[in-house]
Amino acid sequence: MIQAIGLTSNARRKARPTVADLTFEVRQGEVTGLLGPAGSGKSTALRLLLGAEAGRGVTLVDGRPLHELAQPAREIGALLGDVPGHPRRTARGHLRMLCSAYGLPSGRAEEVLEVVGLDAVADERLEAYSLGMDRRLGFAVALLSQPRALVLDDPARGLLPREAAWVHELARRHAAAGGAVLLTGREAGALARTADRVIAMDKGRIVAEEAASEFARTRLRPYVAVRSPYAQRLAELLRGDGAEVVAASGSRIAVYGTTSAAVGETAYRHGILLHQLADSPEQRPASGGTGDGSGRAPGDAGTEGEGERPRLRRTVVRTPRRIGHRPGPVRPVGYEMRRAYGVRTPWPTVAAALLCSLLATALLVRTGTAGTSPLRLLSGWAPELPLPAAAVGAGLLGALSYGQEFRYPALAPGYGPEPRSLRLLAAKLAVGALTAALLAAAATAADLAALHLLAGHGRAPDPAAHPAALAVWTGLAVACSWAGVLAAALFRTTALGFCAVLAVPLLVVPGVRALLGGQEATELADAGDALWSVLSGASQDGGGRVSAVLRFAGQPLVLGLALVLLALAGAYAASTLRGRRQERRSTALQTGQTAPLTGKKG
């Protein structure tokens, strides 16, 4: 069972909160309907319940706060709108990626695809899915971890009647199997037919809560909508004639048990001006329509709507001083591999990087390779280029790793794996380093082949004879990849992440070169060489591979990359710590006990 206690959204700029003090429960084996017009706060209430939006209140799952559960996604599956998947990813690939995030076997994806009826189109791209197919995929995501409860935000919105009926039938089946379902909607009739209990919201507050059968009997009857400046006088006259009148607002009333002709005749006889007189079979305004949300039900204008609201013992709620951060994916490396290579985006980037590297090698051959360092020959780094093409490609792939994570947020912060977790960052850095190393190796092989073809066999350096150059080249590609990953994680966009990579040779290196002139750079390299000589006992004048690497490490480009990586890592750590302090977590009860929800009818 799920209990929501005191859910209140944060007010913005002294405006009233979107939802205020919502308290309700979602019982096991039942479908609970949350009814209200557009803008009544239903979606905000669900996000607060799941911890996906900042606010106050506590969500209890079987008596335990939601934030204390090790894996909330195993307890609650949610459908809060369209599936935020990459449009070029297939449904099967999307679900298998989430299986890695939740620690589930890949075969679970096939099971839910069959349950929702998408097994025949599982290999189609998401961009080709219709609204109904996308909604079915959303149900597959919600059911993936076999949760005991489902939270569905108006899943039938915009669907054809046949698809809408399937949605409500799936919700009923889950409840019949012993699960709990919280379902929002705007259509009172459809929600009353599906739900066991109906909670009506208006203007961010609960105005009525009762059994679906009672709701249908008392609130879905046809009525006559009347608007008049003398509504109160007309209401008294109609009650005298035996009609049932409910005040909706100052000049509006809803009349039950009579016809519009009878109401019009009464108004005419007593000279009462009418601005509106219409028959309406829709739901009464006070229980989620367009009225003022007074909560009064037909037949008892002051008690019934509020009478079935749960009455709570006085409970003091406070924000906990320290709350643990939500962990990331269970299998982060597997998740990142499926996320990165489950679409075709990386492959054009790799192809473009290799092609540009070949063109740069051709430019080197044309200008002459005499006196060119092995590093430039192995990496295809023409003097006219700020960075080798493969290093730029590695930086772009690194920026894509977090840029697409935020653009297509498959993970659900709050109740699911956290996309900004440390373990996911480490996985992205590891996958990025492996990708950059492989790209550097492929570029080296292509460049050597081009050198053999264009300049002859004697002009191409032997990679085995230059291990230091290979190590430096691989490290340069990995550093560019990491810069892209960290910058995209910090700025939450691919473009700014890639700009951070390009800023190193274009902006940072000139600054480092101006700060450390040629003499200072030479002294720094000599100091590193001397330190290695002391540690290893090797002669400082003997040269060697380590000496060559240390001398290259003193170059402005390497120093600039190191400074950028340190700055990005520090900024990311600071932003993560600041976000953890500010993000909303479900509050803890000061008494340490569950607050029972007990209404008049138990």
Coordinates of C-alpha atoms in Angstrom, one line a residue:
M1 CA 0.0 0.0 0.0
I2 CA 1.2 3.5 -0.8
Q3 CA 0.4 6.4 1.6
A4 CA 0.9 10.0 0.6
I5 CA 0.9 12.5 3.5
G6 CA 1.0 16.2 3.2
L7 CA 2.3 16.5 -0.4
T8 CA 2.9 20.2 -1.1
S9 CA 4.8 21.7 -4.0
N10 CA 7.2 24.6 -3.6
A11 CA 5.6 28.0 -4.2
R12 CA 7.2 30.1 -6.9
R13 CA 7.6 33.9 -6.4
K14 CA 5.1 34.2 -3.6
A15 CA 2.4 32.4 -5.6
R16 CA 0.4 29.7 -4.0
P17 CA 1.7 26.1 -4.4
T18 CA 0.3 24.1 -7.3
V19 CA -0.7 21.4 -4.8
A20 CA -1.1 21.8 -1.1
D21 CA -1.4 19.3 1.7
L22 CA -2.5 16.3 -0.3
T23 CA -3.1 13.2 1.8
F24 CA -4.5 9.9 0.3
E25 CA -3.7 6.3 0.1
V26 CA -3.4 3.7 -2.8
R27 CA -4.6 0.3 -1.5
Q28 CA -3.4 -3.1 -2.6
G29 CA -5.7 -4.8 -5.0
E30 CA -7.5 -1.6 -6.0
V31 CA -7.4 1.0 -8.7
T32 CA -7.4 4.5 -7.2
G33 CA -8.6 7.2 -9.6
L34 CA -7.3 10.8 -9.2
L35 CA -9.8 13.0 -11.1
G36 CA -9.5 16.7 -12.0
P37 CA -9.5 19.1 -14.9
A38 CA -6.4 20.3 -16.6
G39 CA -4.3 22.4 -14.3
S40 CA -5.8 20.9 -11.1
G41 CA -2.4 19.5 -10.0
K42 CA -2.7 15.8 -10.8
S43 CA 0.6 15.5 -12.5
T44 CA 2.4 17.6 -9.9
A45 CA 1.0 15.3 -7.2
L46 CA 2.3 12.2 -8.9
R47 CA 5.8 13.7 -9.3
L48 CA 5.8 14.7 -5.7
L49 CA 4.7 11.3 -4.7
L50 CA 7.6 9.7 -6.6
G51 CA 10.1 12.2 -5.4
A52 CA 10.7 13.5 -9.0
E53 CA 9.9 17.1 -8.0
A54 CA 10.9 19.3 -5.2
G55 CA 8.4 19.8 -2.4
R56 CA 7.3 18.7 1.0
G57 CA 5.5 15.6 2.3
V58 CA 6.2 12.0 2.8
T59 CA 5.5 8.9 0.7
L60 CA 5.2 5.6 2.5
V61 CA 5.4 2.2 0.8
D62 CA 4.1 -0.5 3.2
G63 CA 5.0 1.9 6.1
R64 CA 8.5 2.7 4.9
P65 CA 9.5 6.1 3.4
L66 CA 10.1 5.8 -0.3
H67 CA 13.6 7.3 -0.1
E68 CA 14.7 4.6 2.3
L69 CA 14.0 1.8 -0.2
A70 CA 17.1 0.4 -1.9
Q71 CA 15.4 0.1 -5.3
P72 CA 12.1 2.1 -5.4
A73 CA 11.6 1.2 -9.1
R74 CA 11.2 -2.4 -8.0
E75 CA 8.2 -1.3 -5.9
I76 CA 6.6 1.4 -8.1
G77 CA 6.4 1.5 -11.9
A78 CA 5.5 4.9 -13.3
L79 CA 4.1 6.2 -16.6
L80 CA 4.3 10.0 -16.5
G81 CA 3.9 10.9 -20.2
D82 CA 5.6 9.9 -23.5
V83 CA 8.6 7.6 -23.4
P84 CA 11.7 9.8 -23.4
G85 CA 13.6 7.4 -25.6
H86 CA 16.0 8.2 -28.4
P87 CA 14.0 8.4 -31.6
R88 CA 16.4 6.1 -33.5
R89 CA 16.5 3.4 -30.8
T90 CA 14.3 0.4 -31.1
A91 CA 11.8 -0.6 -28.5
R92 CA 13.7 -3.8 -27.8
G93 CA 17.0 -1.9 -27.5
H94 CA 15.4 0.7 -25.1
L95 CA 14.0 -2.0 -22.8
R96 CA 17.3 -4.0 -22.8
M97 CA 19.1 -0.8 -21.9
L98 CA 16.8 -0.4 -18.9
C99 CA 17.2 -4.0 -18.0
S100 CA 20.9 -3.3 -17.4
A101 CA 20.0 -0.2 -15.4
Y102 CA 17.6 -2.2 -13.1
G103 CA 19.8 -5.3 -12.9
L104 CA 17.4 -7.5 -14.8
P105 CA 18.1 -10.2 -17.3
S106 CA 17.7 -9.1 -21.0
G107 CA 14.9 -11.7 -21.4
R108 CA 12.6 -9.6 -19.3
A109 CA 12.4 -7.2 -22.2
E110 CA 10.9 -9.9 -24.4
E111 CA 8.3 -10.7 -21.7
V112 CA 7.0 -7.2 -21.3
L113 CA 7.0 -6.6 -25.1
E114 CA 4.6 -9.6 -25.4
V115 CA 2.5 -8.4 -22.5
V116 CA 1.8 -5.0 -24.1
G117 CA 1.5 -6.4 -27.6
L118 CA 4.6 -4.8 -29.2
D119 CA 6.6 -8.0 -29.8
A120 CA 5.8 -7.9 -33.6
V121 CA 7.1 -4.3 -33.9
A122 CA 9.9 -4.5 -31.3
D123 CA 12.6 -3.8 -33.8
E124 CA 11.0 -0.6 -35.2
R125 CA 12.5 2.7 -34.3
L126 CA 10.7 4.8 -31.7
E127 CA 10.3 7.7 -34.2
A128 CA 8.0 5.4 -36.2
Y129 CA 5.7 4.7 -33.3
S130 CA 2.2 6.1 -33.1
L131 CA 0.8 7.6 -29.9
G132 CA -0.9 4.3 -29.0
M133 CA 2.3 2.3 -29.5
D134 CA 4.3 4.8 -27.5
R135 CA 1.8 4.5 -24.7
R136 CA 2.1 0.7 -24.8
L137 CA 5.9 1.1 -24.6
G138 CA 5.4 3.3 -21.6
F139 CA 3.5 0.5 -19.9
A140 CA 6.3 -1.9 -20.8
V141 CA 8.8 0.4 -19.1
A142 CA 6.6 0.7 -16.0
L143 CA 6.1 -3.1 -15.8
L144 CA 9.7 -4.0 -16.6
S145 CA 10.9 -4.4 -13.0
Q146 CA 7.7 -6.3 -12.0
P147 CA 6.6 -3.6 -9.5
R148 CA 3.8 -4.1 -7.0
A149 CA 2.3 -0.6 -7.7
L150 CA 1.7 1.4 -10.9
V151 CA 1.4 5.2 -11.0
L152 CA -0.1 6.3 -14.3
D153 CA -0.6 9.9 -15.3
D154 CA -3.6 10.1 -17.6
P155 CA -2.5 7.2 -19.8
A156 CA -5.6 7.3 -22.0
R157 CA -5.2 10.9 -23.0
G158 CA -5.4 11.4 -26.7
L159 CA -5.9 7.7 -27.5
L160 CA -8.7 6.1 -29.6
P161 CA -11.5 4.4 -27.7
R162 CA -10.1 1.0 -28.4
E163 CA -6.6 1.9 -27.1
A164 CA -8.1 3.7 -24.1
A165 CA -10.1 0.6 -23.2
W166 CA -7.0 -1.5 -23.4
V167 CA -5.2 0.9 -21.0
H168 CA -8.0 0.7 -18.4
E169 CA -8.2 -3.1 -18.8
L170 CA -4.4 -3.4 -18.1
A171 CA -4.8 -1.3 -15.0
R172 CA -7.7 -3.5 -13.8
R173 CA -5.7 -6.7 -14.5
H174 CA -2.7 -5.4 -12.4
A175 CA -5.0 -4.6 -9.5
A176 CA -6.8 -8.0 -9.8
A177 CA -3.4 -9.7 -9.5
G178 CA -2.9 -8.0 -6.1
G179 CA -1.1 -4.8 -7.2
A180 CA -2.0 -1.2 -6.4
V181 CA -2.8 1.3 -9.2
L182 CA -3.0 5.1 -9.0
L183 CA -4.6 6.4 -12.2
T184 CA -5.3 10.0 -13.1
G185 CA -7.7 11.3 -15.7
R186 CA -10.1 14.0 -16.8
E187 CA -13.1 12.0 -17.8
A188 CA -15.2 11.2 -14.8
G189 CA -17.2 8.4 -16.5
A190 CA -14.2 6.4 -17.7
L191 CA -12.4 6.8 -14.4
A192 CA -15.5 5.8 -12.4
R193 CA -15.8 2.6 -14.5
T194 CA -12.2 1.7 -14.0
A195 CA -11.4 2.8 -10.4
D196 CA -12.5 1.3 -7.1
R197 CA -12.1 4.7 -5.4
V198 CA -12.2 8.2 -6.9
I199 CA -10.3 11.2 -5.4
A200 CA -11.5 14.5 -6.9
M201 CA -9.0 17.4 -7.1
D202 CA -9.5 21.0 -7.9
K203 CA -7.0 23.9 -7.7
G204 CA -4.4 21.7 -6.1
R205 CA -6.5 20.3 -3.3
I206 CA -8.6 17.2 -2.7
V207 CA -12.3 18.2 -2.7
A208 CA -13.9 14.7 -2.5
E209 CA -13.0 11.1 -2.0
E210 CA -15.4 8.2 -2.1
A211 CA -16.0 4.7 -3.6
A212 CA -16.4 4.6 -7.3
S213 CA -20.0 3.2 -7.1
E214 CA -21.0 6.0 -4.7
F215 CA -19.3 8.6 -7.0
A216 CA -21.1 7.3 -10.0
R217 CA -24.5 7.4 -8.2
T218 CA -24.2 10.8 -6.7
R219 CA -22.0 12.8 -9.0
L220 CA -22.6 11.5 -12.5
R221 CA -26.3 12.1 -12.7
P222 CA -27.6 14.6 -15.3
Y223 CA -28.2 18.0 -14.0
V224 CA -29.3 21.5 -15.2
A225 CA -26.6 24.1 -15.2
V226 CA -27.9 27.5 -14.3
R227 CA -26.1 30.9 -14.1
S228 CA -28.0 33.9 -12.8
P229 CA -27.2 37.0 -10.7
Y230 CA -30.1 35.9 -8.5
A231 CA -28.9 32.3 -8.1
Q232 CA -29.5 32.1 -4.4
R233 CA -33.1 33.2 -4.6
L234 CA -33.8 30.8 -7.5
A235 CA -32.2 27.9 -5.5
E236 CA -34.6 28.5 -2.6
L237 CA -37.6 28.5 -5.0
L238 CA -36.4 25.3 -6.7
R239 CA -35.8 23.5 -3.4
G240 CA -39.4 24.5 -2.5
D241 CA -40.5 22.6 -5.6
G242 CA -38.6 19.5 -4.5
A243 CA -35.5 19.9 -6.6
E244 CA -32.0 19.2 -5.4
V245 CA -29.7 22.2 -5.8
V246 CA -25.9 22.5 -5.3
A247 CA -24.1 25.8 -5.4
A248 CA -21.1 25.7 -7.7
S249 CA -20.1 29.4 -7.4
G250 CA -21.6 32.7 -6.6
S251 CA -23.8 32.9 -9.7
R252 CA -23.8 29.2 -10.7
I253 CA -26.0 26.4 -9.4
A254 CA -26.5 22.8 -10.4
V255 CA -30.1 21.5 -10.2
Y256 CA -30.8 17.8 -10.0
G257 CA -34.1 15.9 -10.2
T258 CA -35.8 18.3 -12.7
T259 CA -35.6 19.6 -16.3
S260 CA -34.4 22.8 -17.8
A261 CA -38.0 23.6 -18.9
A262 CA -39.2 23.4 -15.3
V263 CA -36.3 25.6 -14.1
G264 CA -37.0 28.1 -16.8
E265 CA -40.7 28.2 -16.0
T266 CA -39.9 28.8 -12.3
A267 CA -37.5 31.7 -13.2
Y268 CA -40.0 33.2 -15.6
R269 CA -42.9 33.1 -13.0
H270 CA -40.8 35.0 -10.4
G271 CA -39.1 37.4 -12.8
I272 CA -35.5 36.0 -12.3
L273 CA -33.0 36.9 -15.0
L274 CA -31.1 33.9 -16.4
H275 CA -27.7 34.1 -18.1
Q276 CA -27.4 30.4 -18.7
L277 CA -29.8 27.4 -18.7
A278 CA -28.5 24.1 -20.1
D279 CA -28.9 20.4 -19.6
S280 CA -25.6 18.8 -18.8
P281 CA -24.9 15.0 -18.3
E282 CA -21.4 15.7 -17.2
Q283 CA -19.9 15.5 -13.8
R284 CA -20.9 18.1 -11.2
P285 CA -18.4 20.9 -11.0
A286 CA -17.6 20.6 -7.3
S287 CA -16.0 17.2 -7.8
G288 CA -13.4 18.0 -10.3
G289 CA -15.2 20.0 -13.0
T290 CA -15.1 23.8 -13.5
G291 CA -16.6 24.9 -10.2
D292 CA -14.9 26.3 -7.1
G293 CA -14.1 23.0 -5.6
S294 CA -16.3 23.4 -2.6
G295 CA -16.6 19.6 -2.2
R296 CA -20.3 19.6 -1.4
A297 CA -22.2 16.6 -2.8
P298 CA -25.8 16.5 -4.1
G299 CA -28.4 15.9 -1.4
D300 CA -26.1 17.2 1.4
A301 CA -24.7 20.6 0.4
G302 CA -22.4 20.8 3.4
T303 CA -21.2 17.4 4.6
E304 CA -21.0 14.5 2.1
G305 CA -18.1 15.8 0.0
E306 CA -15.9 16.3 3.0
G307 CA -17.4 13.5 5.1
E308 CA -15.4 10.7 3.5
R309 CA -12.1 12.5 3.5
P310 CA -9.6 10.6 5.6
R311 CA -9.1 12.0 9.1
L312 CA -5.5 11.9 10.3
R313 CA -4.0 12.0 13.8
R314 CA -1.9 15.1 14.2
T315 CA 1.5 14.4 12.8
V316 CA 4.5 16.7 12.8
V317 CA 6.5 16.4 9.5
R318 CA 10.0 17.7 9.1
T319 CA 12.7 17.6 6.5
P320 CA 15.4 15.1 7.3
R321 CA 18.8 16.5 8.0
R322 CA 20.6 13.9 5.9
I323 CA 19.2 11.6 3.3
G324 CA 21.1 9.2 1.2
H325 CA 21.5 9.8 -2.5
R326 CA 19.8 7.5 -5.0
P327 CA 22.3 5.0 -6.5
G328 CA 22.9 4.8 -10.2
P329 CA 22.2 1.8 -12.6
V330 CA 22.9 -1.6 -11.2
R331 CA 25.0 -2.6 -14.1
P332 CA 26.4 0.9 -15.2
V333 CA 28.9 -0.4 -17.8
G334 CA 26.3 -2.6 -19.5
Y335 CA 23.8 0.3 -19.4
E336 CA 26.3 2.7 -20.9
M337 CA 27.4 0.3 -23.7
R338 CA 23.8 -0.3 -24.7
R339 CA 23.0 3.4 -24.5
A340 CA 26.0 4.5 -26.5
Y341 CA 26.0 1.8 -29.2
G342 CA 22.3 1.0 -29.4
V343 CA 21.9 3.8 -31.9
R344 CA 23.9 4.7 -35.0
T345 CA 25.1 8.1 -33.8
P346 CA 28.6 7.1 -32.8
W347 CA 29.4 5.4 -36.1
P348 CA 29.2 8.5 -38.4
T349 CA 31.3 10.3 -35.8
V350 CA 34.0 7.6 -35.9
A351 CA 33.9 7.6 -39.7
A352 CA 34.2 11.4 -40.0
A353 CA 37.1 11.4 -37.5
L354 CA 39.0 8.7 -39.5
L355 CA 38.4 10.5 -42.8
C356 CA 39.6 13.8 -41.4
S357 CA 42.7 12.0 -40.0
L358 CA 43.5 10.6 -43.4
L359 CA 43.1 14.0 -45.0
A360 CA 45.4 15.5 -42.3
T361 CA 48.0 12.8 -43.1
A362 CA 47.7 13.6 -46.8
L363 CA 48.4 17.3 -45.9
L364 CA 51.4 16.2 -43.9
V365 CA 52.8 14.3 -46.9
R366 CA 52.2 17.2 -49.2
T367 CA 54.1 19.7 -47.0
G368 CA 56.8 17.2 -46.3
T369 CA 57.4 14.7 -43.5
A370 CA 61.1 15.5 -43.0
G371 CA 61.6 16.6 -39.4
T372 CA 58.0 15.8 -38.4
S373 CA 57.8 14.1 -35.0
P374 CA 56.6 10.5 -34.8
L375 CA 53.6 11.7 -32.6
R376 CA 52.3 13.9 -35.4
L377 CA 52.8 11.1 -38.0
L378 CA 51.1 8.4 -36.0
S379 CA 48.1 10.6 -35.0
G380 CA 47.7 12.4 -38.3
W381 CA 48.2 15.8 -36.6
A382 CA 49.0 18.4 -39.2
P383 CA 50.6 21.6 -37.8
E384 CA 47.6 23.6 -39.1
L385 CA 45.2 21.6 -36.8
P386 CA 44.7 22.5 -33.1
L387 CA 44.2 18.8 -32.3
P388 CA 44.3 15.5 -34.1
A389 CA 41.0 14.7 -35.8
A390 CA 40.6 11.4 -33.9
A391 CA 41.1 13.3 -30.6
V392 CA 38.4 15.7 -31.6
G393 CA 36.1 12.8 -32.5
A394 CA 36.8 11.2 -29.1
G395 CA 35.8 14.4 -27.4
L396 CA 32.6 14.6 -29.3
L397 CA 31.7 11.0 -28.4
G398 CA 32.4 11.8 -24.8
A399 CA 30.1 14.9 -24.9
L400 CA 27.4 12.7 -26.5
S401 CA 27.5 10.3 -23.6
Y402 CA 26.0 12.8 -21.1
G403 CA 24.4 15.1 -23.7
Q404 CA 22.1 12.4 -24.9
E405 CA 21.5 11.2 -21.3
F406 CA 19.9 14.5 -20.5
R407 CA 18.2 15.0 -23.8
Y408 CA 16.6 11.6 -23.7
P409 CA 16.3 10.9 -20.0
A410 CA 15.6 7.2 -19.9
L411 CA 16.5 7.0 -16.2
A412 CA 14.0 8.4 -13.7
P413 CA 15.6 10.6 -11.0
G414 CA 13.8 10.3 -7.6
Y415 CA 12.4 6.8 -7.8
G416 CA 14.7 5.2 -10.3
P417 CA 18.5 5.0 -11.0
E418 CA 20.1 8.5 -10.7
P419 CA 21.6 9.7 -14.0
R420 CA 24.2 11.9 -12.1
S421 CA 25.4 9.1 -9.8
L422 CA 29.1 8.6 -9.3
R423 CA 29.0 5.0 -10.5
L424 CA 27.4 6.0 -13.8
L425 CA 30.0 8.8 -14.3
A426 CA 32.8 6.3 -13.7
A427 CA 31.2 3.9 -16.2
K428 CA 30.9 6.7 -18.8
L429 CA 34.6 7.6 -18.2
A430 CA 35.6 4.0 -18.6
V431 CA 33.6 3.4 -21.8
G432 CA 34.8 6.8 -23.1
A433 CA 38.4 5.9 -22.5
L434 CA 38.1 2.5 -24.2
T435 CA 36.3 4.1 -27.2
A436 CA 39.0 6.8 -27.4
A437 CA 41.8 4.3 -27.2
L438 CA 40.3 2.2 -30.0
L439 CA 39.6 5.2 -32.1
A440 CA 43.3 6.3 -31.7
A441 CA 44.5 2.9 -32.7
A442 CA 42.2 2.8 -35.7
A443 CA 43.4 6.3 -36.7
T444 CA 47.0 5.3 -36.3
A445 CA 46.5 2.2 -38.5
A446 CA 44.8 4.3 -41.2
D447 CA 47.4 7.0 -41.1
L448 CA 50.3 4.5 -41.4
A449 CA 48.5 2.9 -44.4
A450 CA 48.2 6.4 -46.0
L451 CA 51.8 7.2 -45.3
H452 CA 52.9 3.9 -46.9
L453 CA 50.7 4.6 -49.9
L454 CA 51.5 8.3 -50.4
A455 CA 55.1 8.7 -49.1
G456 CA 56.6 5.2 -49.5
H457 CA 57.6 2.6 -47.0
G458 CA 60.6 4.4 -45.7
R459 CA 58.8 7.5 -44.6
A460 CA 56.3 5.9 -42.2
P461 CA 57.5 5.4 -38.6
D462 CA 57.5 2.0 -37.0
P463 CA 55.0 2.1 -34.1
A464 CA 57.0 -0.5 -32.2
A465 CA 60.0 1.8 -32.2
H466 CA 58.0 4.7 -30.7
P467 CA 56.0 3.4 -27.7
A468 CA 56.3 6.7 -25.9
A469 CA 54.6 8.5 -28.9
L470 CA 51.9 5.9 -28.9
A471 CA 51.3 6.3 -25.2
V472 CA 51.1 10.1 -25.4
W473 CA 48.8 9.9 -28.4
T474 CA 46.4 7.5 -26.6
G475 CA 46.5 9.6 -23.5
L476 CA 45.7 12.7 -25.5
A477 CA 42.6 11.0 -27.0
V478 CA 41.4 9.7 -23.7
A479 CA 41.9 13.1 -22.1
C480 CA 39.8 14.8 -24.8
S481 CA 37.1 12.1 -24.3
W482 CA 37.0 12.8 -20.5
A483 CA 36.9 16.5 -21.0
G484 CA 33.8 16.0 -23.2
V485 CA 32.1 13.7 -20.7
L486 CA 32.7 16.0 -17.7
A487 CA 31.7 19.2 -19.6
A488 CA 28.5 17.6 -20.9
A489 CA 27.7 16.3 -17.4
L490 CA 28.2 19.8 -16.0
F491 CA 26.4 21.8 -18.7
R492 CA 23.8 19.1 -19.5
T493 CA 24.2 19.5 -23.3
T494 CA 26.3 18.0 -26.0
A495 CA 27.1 21.3 -27.7
L496 CA 28.7 22.9 -24.6
G497 CA 30.5 19.7 -23.8
F498 CA 32.1 19.7 -27.3
C499 CA 32.9 23.4 -27.0
A500 CA 34.9 22.7 -23.9
V501 CA 37.0 20.2 -25.8
L502 CA 37.7 22.7 -28.6
A503 CA 38.4 25.5 -26.0
V504 CA 41.5 23.7 -24.8
P505 CA 43.7 24.3 -27.9
L506 CA 42.0 27.5 -28.9
L507 CA 41.7 29.4 -25.6
V508 CA 43.4 27.5 -22.7
V509 CA 46.7 26.6 -24.5
P510 CA 47.5 30.2 -25.6
G511 CA 46.9 31.3 -22.0
V512 CA 49.2 28.6 -20.6
R513 CA 51.8 29.4 -23.2
A514 CA 51.7 33.1 -22.2
L515 CA 51.9 32.2 -18.6
L516 CA 54.7 29.6 -19.0
G517 CA 57.1 30.8 -21.7
G518 CA 59.6 28.6 -23.4
Q519 CA 62.1 28.8 -20.6
E520 CA 59.6 27.9 -17.9
A521 CA 58.3 25.0 -19.9
T522 CA 61.8 23.6 -20.4
E523 CA 62.5 24.0 -16.7
L524 CA 59.3 22.2 -15.8
A525 CA 60.2 19.3 -18.1
D526 CA 63.7 19.2 -16.7
A527 CA 62.3 19.1 -13.1
G528 CA 60.1 16.1 -14.1
D529 CA 63.0 14.4 -15.7
A530 CA 65.1 14.9 -12.5
L531 CA 62.4 13.6 -10.3
W532 CA 62.1 10.4 -12.3
S533 CA 65.9 10.0 -12.2
V534 CA 65.8 10.2 -8.4
L535 CA 62.9 7.7 -8.1
S536 CA 64.2 5.2 -10.6
G537 CA 67.9 5.6 -10.3
A538 CA 68.3 6.1 -14.0
S539 CA 70.6 8.6 -15.5
Q540 CA 69.0 11.9 -16.3
D541 CA 71.0 12.4 -19.4
G542 CA 70.2 8.9 -20.7
G543 CA 66.9 9.8 -22.3
G544 CA 64.5 7.0 -22.6
R545 CA 60.8 6.6 -23.0
V546 CA 59.8 8.0 -19.6
S547 CA 61.9 11.0 -20.2
A548 CA 60.2 11.6 -23.6
V549 CA 56.8 11.3 -22.0
L550 CA 57.7 13.7 -19.2
R551 CA 59.0 16.2 -21.6
F552 CA 55.8 16.1 -23.6
A553 CA 53.8 16.4 -20.4
G554 CA 55.4 19.8 -19.9
Q555 CA 53.9 21.1 -23.2
P556 CA 51.2 23.8 -23.0
L557 CA 48.6 21.5 -24.6
V558 CA 49.0 18.8 -22.0
L559 CA 49.1 21.3 -19.1
G560 CA 46.0 23.0 -20.5
L561 CA 44.1 19.7 -20.8
A562 CA 45.1 18.8 -17.2
L563 CA 43.9 22.2 -15.9
V564 CA 40.6 21.8 -17.8
L565 CA 40.0 18.3 -16.5
L566 CA 40.7 19.4 -12.9
A567 CA 38.4 22.4 -13.2
L568 CA 35.6 20.3 -14.8
A569 CA 35.9 17.6 -12.2
G570 CA 35.9 20.1 -9.4
A571 CA 32.9 22.0 -10.8
Y572 CA 31.0 18.7 -11.4
A573 CA 31.6 17.6 -7.8
A574 CA 30.5 21.0 -6.4
S575 CA 27.3 21.0 -8.5
T576 CA 26.5 17.5 -7.5
L577 CA 26.9 18.2 -3.8
R578 CA 24.9 21.4 -4.1
G579 CA 22.1 19.5 -6.0
R580 CA 22.0 16.8 -3.4
R581 CA 21.4 19.4 -0.7
Q582 CA 18.7 21.2 -2.6
E583 CA 16.9 18.2 -4.2
R584 CA 13.6 17.1 -2.6
R585 CA 13.5 13.9 -0.7
S586 CA 10.4 12.5 1.0
T587 CA 10.4 13.8 4.6
A588 CA 10.6 11.6 7.6
L589 CA 8.0 11.5 10.4
Q590 CA 9.3 13.1 13.6
T591 CA 7.5 10.5 15.7
G592 CA 9.1 7.6 13.7
Q593 CA 5.7 6.0 13.2
T594 CA 3.3 5.5 10.3
A595 CA 0.4 7.9 10.3
P596 CA -2.7 5.7 9.8
L597 CA -5.3 7.0 7.3
T598 CA -8.7 6.3 8.8
G599 CA -11.9 7.7 7.4
K600 CA -15.5 7.4 8.6
K601 CA -16.1 4.2 6.8
G602 CA -12.8 2.7 7.8

